[in-house]
Amino acid sequence: MCDDIACHLARPTNCESLRDTIATHTGLRQHGDTTPDGAFTLELMPCLGRCADAPAVLLDETPLPAAALLSWLASDRDADVLPAAVETAPARAR
């Protein structure tokens, strides 16, 4: 997830609340943590170039607004929710 200034200041969701939500759904709490199945690793990184959609996350090398990831986590990882978010990401982000 992006750890740059725009994502820290974003409202209503910022880096801290995003990290809390990710931890609740995946157990990942600190930089470098990986889920037991190896599906996800939490990495804090500098700007992902999605400041207008802050906070941003990187999933399978595609920068996405965090809202897409949060919707997917809230859907109990419904396979149809996240691919739709990736497909609608701007071309420059893919």
Tab-separated table of C-alpha atoms in Angstrom:
chain	number	residue	atom	x	y	z
A	1	MET	CA	0.000	0.000	0.000
A	2	CYS	CA	1.081	3.553	-0.629
A	3	ASP	CA	2.758	5.195	2.330
A	4	ASP	CA	3.175	8.652	0.808
A	5	ILE	CA	1.785	11.950	2.095
A	6	ALA	CA	-1.389	12.092	-0.063
A	7	CYS	CA	-2.475	8.686	1.199
A	8	HIS	CA	-1.756	9.651	4.816
A	9	LEU	CA	-3.926	12.744	4.497
A	10	ALA	CA	-6.756	11.179	2.461
A	11	ARG	CA	-10.276	11.315	3.883
A	12	PRO	CA	-12.461	9.537	4.874
A	13	THR	CA	-10.009	6.620	4.598
A	14	ASN	CA	-6.321	7.222	5.188
A	15	CYS	CA	-3.310	4.908	5.498
A	16	GLU	CA	-3.909	4.190	9.170
A	17	SER	CA	-7.562	3.214	8.793
A	18	LEU	CA	-6.752	1.262	5.629
A	19	ARG	CA	-4.039	-0.677	7.428
A	20	ASP	CA	-6.460	-1.423	10.286
A	21	THR	CA	-9.054	-2.740	7.840
A	22	ILE	CA	-6.506	-4.880	6.014
A	23	ALA	CA	-5.351	-6.291	9.363
A	24	THR	CA	-8.922	-7.103	10.377
A	25	HIS	CA	-9.587	-9.040	7.174
A	26	THR	CA	-6.190	-10.652	6.543
A	27	GLY	CA	-4.199	-10.540	9.782
A	28	LEU	CA	-1.443	-8.509	8.079
A	29	ARG	CA	-0.333	-5.788	10.469
A	30	GLN	CA	3.249	-4.818	9.683
A	31	HIS	CA	5.388	-4.240	6.609
A	32	GLY	CA	6.548	-7.619	5.352
A	33	ASP	CA	3.778	-9.708	6.945
A	34	THR	CA	2.463	-12.467	4.657
A	35	THR	CA	-0.728	-14.498	4.976
A	36	PRO	CA	-0.189	-18.184	5.854
A	37	ASP	CA	-1.334	-19.238	2.371
A	38	GLY	CA	1.168	-16.820	0.790
A	39	ALA	CA	-1.583	-15.015	-1.128
A	40	PHE	CA	-0.916	-11.537	0.309
A	41	THR	CA	2.049	-9.596	1.652
A	42	LEU	CA	1.736	-6.144	3.192
A	43	GLU	CA	4.374	-3.842	1.784
A	44	LEU	CA	4.536	-0.117	2.411
A	45	MET	CA	5.895	1.729	-0.578
A	46	PRO	CA	6.342	5.273	-1.835
A	47	CYS	CA	3.888	6.918	-4.190
A	48	LEU	CA	1.915	4.642	-6.519
A	49	GLY	CA	0.826	7.554	-8.704
A	50	ARG	CA	-2.862	7.335	-7.744
A	51	CYS	CA	-3.005	10.445	-5.542
A	52	ALA	CA	-6.425	11.416	-6.900
A	53	ASP	CA	-7.752	8.070	-5.629
A	54	ALA	CA	-5.798	8.103	-2.354
A	55	PRO	CA	-5.202	5.957	-0.507
A	56	ALA	CA	-3.926	3.503	-3.099
A	57	VAL	CA	-2.873	-0.122	-3.055
A	58	LEU	CA	-0.930	-2.245	-5.511
A	59	LEU	CA	-2.498	-5.586	-6.361
A	60	ASP	CA	-0.918	-7.911	-8.905
A	61	GLU	CA	1.163	-4.950	-10.118
A	62	THR	CA	-1.958	-2.826	-10.716
A	63	PRO	CA	-2.358	0.346	-8.636
A	64	LEU	CA	-5.952	0.610	-7.411
A	65	PRO	CA	-7.911	2.936	-5.177
A	66	ALA	CA	-8.050	1.355	-1.740
A	67	ALA	CA	-11.854	1.433	-1.985
A	68	ALA	CA	-11.658	-1.402	-4.545
A	69	LEU	CA	-9.655	-3.563	-2.163
A	70	LEU	CA	-11.930	-2.703	0.758
A	71	SER	CA	-15.028	-3.650	-1.259
A	72	TRP	CA	-13.423	-6.963	-2.127
A	73	LEU	CA	-12.458	-7.693	1.479
A	74	ALA	CA	-15.973	-6.779	2.640
A	75	SER	CA	-17.425	-9.213	0.084
A	76	ASP	CA	-15.541	-12.078	1.775
A	77	ARG	CA	-13.163	-12.117	-1.181
A	78	ASP	CA	-15.843	-12.686	-3.803
A	79	ALA	CA	-13.904	-13.532	-6.948
A	80	ASP	CA	-16.114	-11.279	-9.077
A	81	VAL	CA	-15.651	-8.040	-7.120
A	82	LEU	CA	-11.901	-7.495	-7.456
A	83	PRO	CA	-11.509	-8.386	-11.142
A	84	ALA	CA	-14.143	-5.750	-11.914
A	85	ALA	CA	-12.053	-3.159	-10.062
A	86	VAL	CA	-8.922	-4.119	-11.984
A	87	GLU	CA	-10.794	-3.981	-15.301
A	88	THR	CA	-12.078	-0.466	-14.555
A	89	ALA	CA	-8.695	0.883	-13.433
A	90	PRO	CA	-7.415	3.561	-15.835
A	91	ALA	CA	-5.188	2.190	-18.579
A	92	ARG	CA	-2.173	4.102	-17.228
A	93	ALA	CA	-2.536	2.137	-13.994
A	94	ARG	CA	-2.431	-1.284	-15.607
